Coordinates of C-alpha atoms and ligand atoms in Angstrom, one line a residue:
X117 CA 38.9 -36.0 -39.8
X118 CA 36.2 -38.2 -40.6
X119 CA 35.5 -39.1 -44.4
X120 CA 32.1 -40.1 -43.9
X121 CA 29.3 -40.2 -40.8
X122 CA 30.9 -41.6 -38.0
X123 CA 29.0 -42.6 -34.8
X124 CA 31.7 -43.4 -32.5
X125 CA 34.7 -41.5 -31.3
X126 CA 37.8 -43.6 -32.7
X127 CA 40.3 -42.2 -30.4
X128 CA 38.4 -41.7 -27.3
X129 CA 35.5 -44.4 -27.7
X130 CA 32.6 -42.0 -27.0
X131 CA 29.2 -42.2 -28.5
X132 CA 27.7 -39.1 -30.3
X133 CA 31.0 -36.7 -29.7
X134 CA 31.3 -36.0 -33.5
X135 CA 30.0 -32.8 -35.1
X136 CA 29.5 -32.7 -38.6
X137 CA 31.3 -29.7 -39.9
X138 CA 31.5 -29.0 -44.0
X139 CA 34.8 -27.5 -45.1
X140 CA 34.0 -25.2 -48.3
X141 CA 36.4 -26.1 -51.0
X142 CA 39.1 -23.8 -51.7
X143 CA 40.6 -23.0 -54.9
X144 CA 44.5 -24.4 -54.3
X145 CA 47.4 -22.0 -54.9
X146 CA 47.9 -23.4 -58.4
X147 CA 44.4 -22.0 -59.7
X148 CA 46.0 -18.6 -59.2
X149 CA 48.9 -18.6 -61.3
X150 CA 52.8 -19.2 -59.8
X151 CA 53.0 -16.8 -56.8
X152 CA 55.1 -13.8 -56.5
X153 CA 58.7 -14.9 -55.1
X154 CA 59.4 -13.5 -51.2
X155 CA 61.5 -10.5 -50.3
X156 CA 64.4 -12.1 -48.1
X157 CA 66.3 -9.8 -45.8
X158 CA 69.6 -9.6 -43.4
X159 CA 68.7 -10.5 -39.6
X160 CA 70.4 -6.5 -39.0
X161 CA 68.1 -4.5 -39.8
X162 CA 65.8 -1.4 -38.9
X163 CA 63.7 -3.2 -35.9
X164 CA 61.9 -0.4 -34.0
X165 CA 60.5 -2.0 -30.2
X166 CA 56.6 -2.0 -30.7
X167 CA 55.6 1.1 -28.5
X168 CA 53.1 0.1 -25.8
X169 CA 49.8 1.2 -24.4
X170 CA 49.1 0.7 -20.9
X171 CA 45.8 0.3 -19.8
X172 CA 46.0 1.4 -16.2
X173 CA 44.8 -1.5 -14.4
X174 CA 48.6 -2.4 -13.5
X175 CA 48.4 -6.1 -12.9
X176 CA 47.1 -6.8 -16.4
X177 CA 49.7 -4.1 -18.0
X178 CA 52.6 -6.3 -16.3
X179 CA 51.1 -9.9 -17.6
X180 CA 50.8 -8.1 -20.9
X181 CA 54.6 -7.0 -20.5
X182 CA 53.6 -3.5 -19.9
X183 CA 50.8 -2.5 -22.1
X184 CA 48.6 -3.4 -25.1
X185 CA 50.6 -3.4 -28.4
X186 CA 49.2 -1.7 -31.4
X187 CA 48.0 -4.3 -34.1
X188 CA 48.3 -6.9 -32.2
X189 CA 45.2 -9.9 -31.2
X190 CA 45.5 -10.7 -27.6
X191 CA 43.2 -14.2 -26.1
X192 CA 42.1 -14.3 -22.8
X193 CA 41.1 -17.7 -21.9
X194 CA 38.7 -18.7 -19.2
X195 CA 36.2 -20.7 -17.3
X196 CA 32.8 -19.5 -17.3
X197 CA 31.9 -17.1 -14.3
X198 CA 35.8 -16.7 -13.7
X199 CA 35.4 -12.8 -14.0
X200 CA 36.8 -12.3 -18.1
X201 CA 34.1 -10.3 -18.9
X202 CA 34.3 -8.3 -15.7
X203 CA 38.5 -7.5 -16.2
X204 CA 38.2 -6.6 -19.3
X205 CA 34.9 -4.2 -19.0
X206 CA 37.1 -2.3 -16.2
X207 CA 40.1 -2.3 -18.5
X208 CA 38.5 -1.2 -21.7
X209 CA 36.7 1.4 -19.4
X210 CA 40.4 2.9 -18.0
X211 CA 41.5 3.1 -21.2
X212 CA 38.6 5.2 -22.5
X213 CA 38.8 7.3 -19.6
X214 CA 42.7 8.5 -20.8
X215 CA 41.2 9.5 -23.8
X216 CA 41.8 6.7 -26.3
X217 CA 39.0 5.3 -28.3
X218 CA 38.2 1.7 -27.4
X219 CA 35.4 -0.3 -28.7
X220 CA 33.5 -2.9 -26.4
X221 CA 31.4 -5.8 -28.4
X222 CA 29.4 -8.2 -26.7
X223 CA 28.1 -11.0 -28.0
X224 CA 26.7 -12.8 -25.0
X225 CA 25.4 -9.6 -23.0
X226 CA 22.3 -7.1 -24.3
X227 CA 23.3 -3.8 -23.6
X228 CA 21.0 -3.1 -21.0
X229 CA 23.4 -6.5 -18.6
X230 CA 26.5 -4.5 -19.9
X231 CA 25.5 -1.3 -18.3
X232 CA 24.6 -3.0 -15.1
X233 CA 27.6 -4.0 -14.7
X234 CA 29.2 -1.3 -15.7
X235 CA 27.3 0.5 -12.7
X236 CA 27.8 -2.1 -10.2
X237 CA 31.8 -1.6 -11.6
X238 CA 31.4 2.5 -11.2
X239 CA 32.9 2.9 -14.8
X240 CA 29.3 4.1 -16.3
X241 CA 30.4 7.3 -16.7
X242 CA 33.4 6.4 -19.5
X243 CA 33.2 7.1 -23.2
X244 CA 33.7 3.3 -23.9
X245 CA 31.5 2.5 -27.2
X246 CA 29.5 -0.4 -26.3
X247 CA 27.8 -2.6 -28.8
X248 CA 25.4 -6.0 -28.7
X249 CA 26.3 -7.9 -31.8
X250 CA 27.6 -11.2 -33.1
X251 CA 27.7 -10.6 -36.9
X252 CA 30.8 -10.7 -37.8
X253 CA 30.4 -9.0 -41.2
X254 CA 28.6 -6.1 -39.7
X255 CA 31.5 -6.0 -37.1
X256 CA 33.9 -6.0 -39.7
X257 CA 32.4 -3.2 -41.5
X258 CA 32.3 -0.9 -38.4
X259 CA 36.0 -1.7 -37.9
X260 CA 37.5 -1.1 -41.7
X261 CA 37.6 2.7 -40.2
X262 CA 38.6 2.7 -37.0
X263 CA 39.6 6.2 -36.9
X264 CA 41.4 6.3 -33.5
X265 CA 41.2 3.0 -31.9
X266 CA 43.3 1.9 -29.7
X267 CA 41.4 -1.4 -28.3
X268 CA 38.7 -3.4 -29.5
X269 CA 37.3 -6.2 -27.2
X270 CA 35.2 -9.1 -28.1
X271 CA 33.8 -11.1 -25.7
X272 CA 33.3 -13.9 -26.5
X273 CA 34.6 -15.2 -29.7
X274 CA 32.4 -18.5 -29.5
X275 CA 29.6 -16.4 -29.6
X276 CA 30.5 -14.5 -33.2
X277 CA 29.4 -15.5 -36.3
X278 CA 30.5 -15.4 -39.8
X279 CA 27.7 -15.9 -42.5
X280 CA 30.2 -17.6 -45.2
X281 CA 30.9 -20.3 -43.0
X282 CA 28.0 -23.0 -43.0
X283 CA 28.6 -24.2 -39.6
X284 CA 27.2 -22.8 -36.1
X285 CA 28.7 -20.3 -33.7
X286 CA 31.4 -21.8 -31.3
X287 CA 32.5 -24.5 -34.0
X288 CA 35.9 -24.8 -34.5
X289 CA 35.5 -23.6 -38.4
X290 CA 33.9 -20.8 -37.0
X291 CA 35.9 -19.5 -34.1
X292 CA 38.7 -20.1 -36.0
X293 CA 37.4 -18.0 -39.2
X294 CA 36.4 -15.3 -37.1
X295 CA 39.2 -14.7 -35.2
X296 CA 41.6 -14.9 -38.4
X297 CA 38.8 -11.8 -39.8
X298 CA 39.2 -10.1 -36.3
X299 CA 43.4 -10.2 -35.8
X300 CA 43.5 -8.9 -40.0
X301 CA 41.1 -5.9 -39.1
X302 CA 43.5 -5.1 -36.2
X303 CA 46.8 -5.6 -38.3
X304 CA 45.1 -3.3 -41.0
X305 CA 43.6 -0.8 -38.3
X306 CA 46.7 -1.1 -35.8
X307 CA 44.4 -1.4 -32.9
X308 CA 44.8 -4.4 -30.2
X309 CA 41.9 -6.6 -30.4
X310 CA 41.4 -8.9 -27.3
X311 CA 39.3 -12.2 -28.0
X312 CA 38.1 -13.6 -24.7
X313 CA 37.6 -17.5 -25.0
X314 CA 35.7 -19.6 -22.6
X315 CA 37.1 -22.6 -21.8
X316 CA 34.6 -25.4 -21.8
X317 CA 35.3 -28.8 -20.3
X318 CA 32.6 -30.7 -23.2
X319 CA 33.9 -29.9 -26.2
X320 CA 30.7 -28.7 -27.8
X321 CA 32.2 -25.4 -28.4
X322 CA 35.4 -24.8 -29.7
X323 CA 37.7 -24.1 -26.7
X324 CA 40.2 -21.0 -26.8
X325 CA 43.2 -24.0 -27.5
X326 CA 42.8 -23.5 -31.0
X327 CA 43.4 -20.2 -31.4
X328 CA 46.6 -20.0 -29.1
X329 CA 48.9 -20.3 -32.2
X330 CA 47.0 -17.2 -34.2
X331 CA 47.2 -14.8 -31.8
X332 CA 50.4 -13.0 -30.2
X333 CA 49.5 -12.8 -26.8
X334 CA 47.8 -15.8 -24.7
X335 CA 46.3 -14.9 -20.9
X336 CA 44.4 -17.4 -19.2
X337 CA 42.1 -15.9 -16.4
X338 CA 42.3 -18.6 -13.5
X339 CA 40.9 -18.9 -9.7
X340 CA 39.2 -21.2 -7.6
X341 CA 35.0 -20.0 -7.7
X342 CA 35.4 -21.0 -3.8
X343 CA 38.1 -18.2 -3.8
X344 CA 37.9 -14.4 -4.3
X345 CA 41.1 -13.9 -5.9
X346 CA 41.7 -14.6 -9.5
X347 CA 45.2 -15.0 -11.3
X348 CA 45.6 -13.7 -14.5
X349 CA 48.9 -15.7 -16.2
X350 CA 50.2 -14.8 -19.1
X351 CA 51.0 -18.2 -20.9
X352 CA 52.2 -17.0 -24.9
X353 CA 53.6 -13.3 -25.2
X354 CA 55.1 -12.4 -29.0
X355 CA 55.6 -8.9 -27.5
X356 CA 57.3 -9.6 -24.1
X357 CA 58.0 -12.5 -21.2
X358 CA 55.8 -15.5 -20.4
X359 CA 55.0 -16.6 -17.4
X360 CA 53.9 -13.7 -15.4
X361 CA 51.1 -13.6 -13.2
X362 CA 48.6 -10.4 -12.4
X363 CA 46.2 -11.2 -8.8
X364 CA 43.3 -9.6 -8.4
X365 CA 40.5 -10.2 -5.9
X366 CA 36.9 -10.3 -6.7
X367 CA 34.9 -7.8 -4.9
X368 CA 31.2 -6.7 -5.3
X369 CA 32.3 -3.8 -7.0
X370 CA 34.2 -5.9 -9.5
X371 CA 38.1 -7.0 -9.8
X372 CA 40.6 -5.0 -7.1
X373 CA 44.3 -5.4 -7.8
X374 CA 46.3 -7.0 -5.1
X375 CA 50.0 -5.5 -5.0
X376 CA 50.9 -7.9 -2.5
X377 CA 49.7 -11.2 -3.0
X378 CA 52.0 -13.2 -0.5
X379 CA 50.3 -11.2 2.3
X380 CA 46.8 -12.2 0.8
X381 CA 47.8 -15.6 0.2
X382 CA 49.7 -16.5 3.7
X383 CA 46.5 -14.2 5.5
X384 CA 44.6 -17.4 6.8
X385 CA 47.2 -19.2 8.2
X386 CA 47.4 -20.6 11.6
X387 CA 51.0 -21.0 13.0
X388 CA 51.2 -23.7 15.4
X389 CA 50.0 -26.8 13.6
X390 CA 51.8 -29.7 12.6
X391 CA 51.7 -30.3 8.2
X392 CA 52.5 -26.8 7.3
X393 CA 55.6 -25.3 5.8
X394 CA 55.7 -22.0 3.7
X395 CA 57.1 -21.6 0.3
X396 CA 58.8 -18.8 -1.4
X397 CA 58.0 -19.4 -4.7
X398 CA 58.4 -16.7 -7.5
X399 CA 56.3 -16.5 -10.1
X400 CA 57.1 -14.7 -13.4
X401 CA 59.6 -12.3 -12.0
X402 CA 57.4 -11.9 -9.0
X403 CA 58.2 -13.8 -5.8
X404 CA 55.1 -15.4 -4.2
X405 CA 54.4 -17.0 -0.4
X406 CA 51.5 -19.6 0.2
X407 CA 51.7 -22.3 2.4
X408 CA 51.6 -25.7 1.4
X409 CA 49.4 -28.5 4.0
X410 CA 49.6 -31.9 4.0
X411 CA 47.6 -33.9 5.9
X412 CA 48.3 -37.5 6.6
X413 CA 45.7 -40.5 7.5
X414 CA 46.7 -44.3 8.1
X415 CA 45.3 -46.5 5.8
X416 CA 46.7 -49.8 6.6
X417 CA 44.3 -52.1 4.6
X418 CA 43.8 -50.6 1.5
X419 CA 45.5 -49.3 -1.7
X420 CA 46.7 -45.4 0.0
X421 CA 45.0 -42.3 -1.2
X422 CA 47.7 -39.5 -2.3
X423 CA 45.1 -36.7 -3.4
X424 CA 46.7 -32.9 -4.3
X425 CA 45.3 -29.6 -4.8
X426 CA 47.6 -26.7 -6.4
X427 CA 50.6 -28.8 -7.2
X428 CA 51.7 -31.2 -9.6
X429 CA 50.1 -34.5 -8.4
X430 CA 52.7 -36.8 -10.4
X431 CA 55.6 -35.2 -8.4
X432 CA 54.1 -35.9 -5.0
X433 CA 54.7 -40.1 -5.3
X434 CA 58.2 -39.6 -6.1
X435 CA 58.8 -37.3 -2.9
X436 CA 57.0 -39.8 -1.0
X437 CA 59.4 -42.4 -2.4
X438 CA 62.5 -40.2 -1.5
X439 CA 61.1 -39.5 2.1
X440 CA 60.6 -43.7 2.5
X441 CA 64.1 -44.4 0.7
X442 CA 66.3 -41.6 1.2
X443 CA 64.7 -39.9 4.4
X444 CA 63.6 -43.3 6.7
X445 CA 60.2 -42.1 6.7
X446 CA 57.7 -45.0 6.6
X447 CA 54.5 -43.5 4.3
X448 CA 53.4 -46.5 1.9
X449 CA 50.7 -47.1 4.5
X450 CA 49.4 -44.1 4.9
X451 CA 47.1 -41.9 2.8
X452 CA 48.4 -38.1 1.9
X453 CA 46.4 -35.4 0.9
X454 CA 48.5 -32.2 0.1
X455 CA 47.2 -28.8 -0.5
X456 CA 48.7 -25.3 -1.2
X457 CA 46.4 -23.4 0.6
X458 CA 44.4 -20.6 -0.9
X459 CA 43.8 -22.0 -4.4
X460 CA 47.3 -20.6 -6.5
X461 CA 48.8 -23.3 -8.9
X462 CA 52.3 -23.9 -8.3
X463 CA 54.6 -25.6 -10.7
X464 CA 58.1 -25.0 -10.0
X465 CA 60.4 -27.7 -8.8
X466 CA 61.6 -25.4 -6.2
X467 CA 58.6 -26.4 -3.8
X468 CA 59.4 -29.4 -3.6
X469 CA 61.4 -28.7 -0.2
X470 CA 58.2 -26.9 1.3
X471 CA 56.2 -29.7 0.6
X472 CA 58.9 -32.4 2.0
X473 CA 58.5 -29.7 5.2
X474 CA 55.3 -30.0 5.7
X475 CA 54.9 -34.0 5.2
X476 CA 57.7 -34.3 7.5
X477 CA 55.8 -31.7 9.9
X478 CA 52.8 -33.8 9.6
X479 CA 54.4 -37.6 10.0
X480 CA 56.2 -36.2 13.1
X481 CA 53.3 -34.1 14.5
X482 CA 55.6 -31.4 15.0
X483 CA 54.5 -27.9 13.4
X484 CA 57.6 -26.3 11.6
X485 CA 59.0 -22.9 13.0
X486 CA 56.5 -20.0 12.5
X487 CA 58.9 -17.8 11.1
X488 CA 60.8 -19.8 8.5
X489 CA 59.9 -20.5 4.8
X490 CA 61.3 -22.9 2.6
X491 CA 62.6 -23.7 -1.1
X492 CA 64.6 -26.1 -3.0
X493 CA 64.5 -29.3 -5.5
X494 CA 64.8 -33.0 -4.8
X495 CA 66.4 -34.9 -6.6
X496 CA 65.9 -38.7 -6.8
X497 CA 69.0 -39.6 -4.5
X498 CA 67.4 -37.1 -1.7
X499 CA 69.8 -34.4 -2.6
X500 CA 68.6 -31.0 -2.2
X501 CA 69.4 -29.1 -5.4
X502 CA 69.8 -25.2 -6.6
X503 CA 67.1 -22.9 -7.9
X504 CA 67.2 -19.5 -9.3
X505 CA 66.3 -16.2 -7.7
X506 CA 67.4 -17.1 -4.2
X507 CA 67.6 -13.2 -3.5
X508 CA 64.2 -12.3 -4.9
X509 CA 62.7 -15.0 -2.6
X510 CA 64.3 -14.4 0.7
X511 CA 63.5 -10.7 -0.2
X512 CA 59.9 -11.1 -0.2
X513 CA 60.3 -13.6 3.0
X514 CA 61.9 -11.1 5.1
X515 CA 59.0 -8.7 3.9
X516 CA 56.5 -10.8 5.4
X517 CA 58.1 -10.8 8.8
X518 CA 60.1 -14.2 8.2
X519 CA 62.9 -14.9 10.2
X520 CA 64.2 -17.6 9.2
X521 CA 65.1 -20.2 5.7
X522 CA 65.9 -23.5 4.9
X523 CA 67.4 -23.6 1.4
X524 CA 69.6 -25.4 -1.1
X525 CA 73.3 -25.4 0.6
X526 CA 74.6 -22.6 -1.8
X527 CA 78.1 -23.4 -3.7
X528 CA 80.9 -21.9 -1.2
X529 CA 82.2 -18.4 -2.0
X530 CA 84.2 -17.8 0.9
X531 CA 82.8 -18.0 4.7
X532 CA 79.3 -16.5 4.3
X533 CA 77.7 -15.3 7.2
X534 CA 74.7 -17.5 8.2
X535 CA 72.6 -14.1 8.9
X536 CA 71.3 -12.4 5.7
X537 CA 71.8 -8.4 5.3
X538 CA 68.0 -8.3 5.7
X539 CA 68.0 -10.1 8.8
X540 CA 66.9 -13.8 7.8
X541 CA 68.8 -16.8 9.6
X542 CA 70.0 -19.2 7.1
X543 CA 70.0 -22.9 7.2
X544 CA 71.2 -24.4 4.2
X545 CA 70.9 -28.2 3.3
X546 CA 72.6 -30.7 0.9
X547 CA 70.1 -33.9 1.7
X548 CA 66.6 -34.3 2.7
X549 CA 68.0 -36.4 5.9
X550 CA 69.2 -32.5 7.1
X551 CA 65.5 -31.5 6.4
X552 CA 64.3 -35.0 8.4
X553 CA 66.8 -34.8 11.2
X554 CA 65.3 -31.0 12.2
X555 CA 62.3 -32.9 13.3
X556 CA 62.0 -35.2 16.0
X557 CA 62.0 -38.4 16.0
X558 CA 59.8 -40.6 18.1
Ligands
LIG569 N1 25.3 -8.7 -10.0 C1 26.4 -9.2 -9.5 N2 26.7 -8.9 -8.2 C2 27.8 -9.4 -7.7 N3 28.7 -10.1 -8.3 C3 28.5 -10.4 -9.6 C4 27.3 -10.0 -10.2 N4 27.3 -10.4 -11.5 C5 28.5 -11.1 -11.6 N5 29.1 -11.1 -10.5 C6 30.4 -11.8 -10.2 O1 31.2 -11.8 -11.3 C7 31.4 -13.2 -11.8 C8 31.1 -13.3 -13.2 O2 32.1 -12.6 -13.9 P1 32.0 -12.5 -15.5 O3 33.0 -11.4 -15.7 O4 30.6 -12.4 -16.0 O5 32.6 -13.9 -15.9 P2 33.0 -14.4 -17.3 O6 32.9 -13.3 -18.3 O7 34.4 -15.0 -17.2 O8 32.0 -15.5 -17.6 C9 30.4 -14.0 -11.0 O9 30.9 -15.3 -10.8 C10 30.2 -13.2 -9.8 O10 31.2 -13.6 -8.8
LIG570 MG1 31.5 -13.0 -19.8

């Protein structure tokens, strides 16, 4: 907030950021008398599970923990070109074709581009209601009798406009006024409304961050423009779990789903080279394969290079430090790129074993085995720690053909056999020197 014209950023330092945006002055609760008290209520009570309506297109209906909700506002957050207007053309579209009324409004497509796509989609032949418009109060009037609706899409909330508010579309006073209009018309017409929100790396429009608090449901729409699959990840869910991921693959006929993403992930792999090592990861409640790469280049002069792609680039010095320390390996003078290959973002702690693989395959020259994956923590002393769903993950590893894992060494429960009931051979480690001493040394 600044109080008067302001030239210069104060916290960031930029020139010319600031946007000049008037706040209308609101009469304060005390102009309107004392308030009614509250209704309070015991915690057990009547509390019915909000009944759900899938949309068809299966990967978004598990992100969304199994279907839109009735009166509910859902954001699905994205870079430009990522494909958000694409998904939810070919969702809205399956949910007309069931029957259900669903409204489409388009605010940065004339109707003629929307039925293009709809062609180039195949779904030009669904009784979707399709609208150009950006007027909110217009908008607003067609949806104070929504009859039947079950879904309402607006794409894109930057691009609405509501006449009361004296600033321009894709402010942050607008955006923000708009969608509160939007999610009341959906509690009052118990439809689900979905805002899609471009993200925007300038600032000059208001980015979907601030409307992730207003809405029940958060989805951001991710992917790699290099790439032709797209992850949708469901990152706020009032209705159901967090965390779950939907994959799709861009196609000229518009988003496929991919069931089995591990297959599409691991398809481009070449067995046989040295800094490589496959990770079962899970994500959600989904376990996930991709390979992780490192790549390692001597630098002996200068300050060393440690670039990543896919993972969490603050984690990578630290397993470099417990390789030097705890593992003998010498890396300070080396450069390290690291890559998980394919373009998917992984964030668990339980890669961290993959990637000590594959910089251990690379400083050794020695490719790992073909058919093993791996997963586990570090921890700071080089021990190799626990992580959850160890079933789920060798599962999907013995799915994909793998033979073989190297994993946390599992608390004893008797003599387990080293060979799994689905055929995996176990190797299970307490220190990264067990991970180290599996390569050879020179
Ligand atoms: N006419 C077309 N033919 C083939 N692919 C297209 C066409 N139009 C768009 N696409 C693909 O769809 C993507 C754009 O998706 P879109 O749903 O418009 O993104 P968003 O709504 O997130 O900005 C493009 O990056 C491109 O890959
Ligand atoms: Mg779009």
């Amino acid at each position: 907030m600044h109080p008067r014209w302001a030239g210069r950023c104060e916290s960031c330092g930029e020139w010319n950021t600031i946007l000049e945006e008037t706040v209308a002055p609101r009469p304060g609760p005390a102009a309107k008398g004392a308030g009614r008290p509250v209704d309070f209520v015991h915690l057990d009570g009547s509390a019915e599970l909000p009944p759900r309506c899938p949309t068809g297109i299966v990967e978004l209906d598990r992100v969304l923990g199994g279907g839109l909700v009735p009166a509910s506002a859902i954001l699905v957050g994205g870079d430009p070109g990522i494909g958000k207007s694409t998904l939810l053309l070919q969702a809205a579209a399956a949910l007309a074709r069931t029957g259900r009324r669903v409204l489409y409004i388009s605010g940065e497509e004339s109707i003629e581009q929307t039925r293009l796509r709809a062609r180039r989609l195949g779904v030009q032949d669904t009784p979707l209601e399709l609208a150009a418009a950006i007027n909110l109060r217009d908008i607003a009037a067609s949806l104070r009798t929504p009859g039947d609706t079950a879904l309402v899409v607006i794409d894109s909330i930057q691009t609405m406009w509501l006449d009361s508010i004296d600033s321009a579309p894709g402010t942050v006073a607008q955006v923000r006024a708009c969608s509160f209009e939007l999610i009341q018309l959906a509690k009052a017409g118990r439809f689900a409304v979905v805002l899609v929100g471009h993200v925007t790396k300038d600032g000059a429009i208001a980015g979907p961050r601030v409307l992730e608090h207003m809405v029940d449901a958060v989805l951001y729409f991710e992917g790699d423009r290099g790439h032709q699959f797209r992850i949708l990840r469901g990152v706020k869910n009032r209705f159901g779990a967090t965390d779950e991921i939907g994959v799709f693959e861009m196609t000229d006929r518009g988003l496929a789903e991919v069931a089995n993403p591990s297959a599409l992930f691991l398809a481009e792999r070449h067995g046989n080279i040295a800094g490589s090592a496959v990770f079962a990861g899970v994500e959600g409640t989904r376990p996930v394969l991709v390979e992780v790469q490192a790549l390692l280049s001597p630098n002996p002069a200068g300050q060393p290079r440690r670039s990543v792609i896919g993972w969490d680039g603050g984690r990578l010095p630290m397993l470099l430090a417990v390789l030097e320390a705890r593992g003998g390996l010498r890396l300070s003078a080396t450069d390290v790129y690291l890559n998980v290959a394919g373009g998917l973002r992984v964030s668990e702690p339980a890669a961290d074993l993959a990637v000590a693989a594959a910089l251990v395959s690379a400083a050794t020259e020695t490719p790992t085995n073909a058919g093993m994956i791996y997963f586990g923590e570090i921890g700071l002393s080089g021990e190799v720690r626990q992580v959850t769903q160890v079933d789920a993950r060798l599962k999907e590893a013995a799915k994909l053909g793998f033979v073989q894992a190297t994993l946390p060494r599992r608390i004893a429960r008797g003599n387990r056999p080293p060979v799994q009931p689905n055929g995996l051979e176990l190797t299970e480690i307490g220190h990264i020197s067990d991970l180290v001493g599996a390569f050879p040394r020179e």
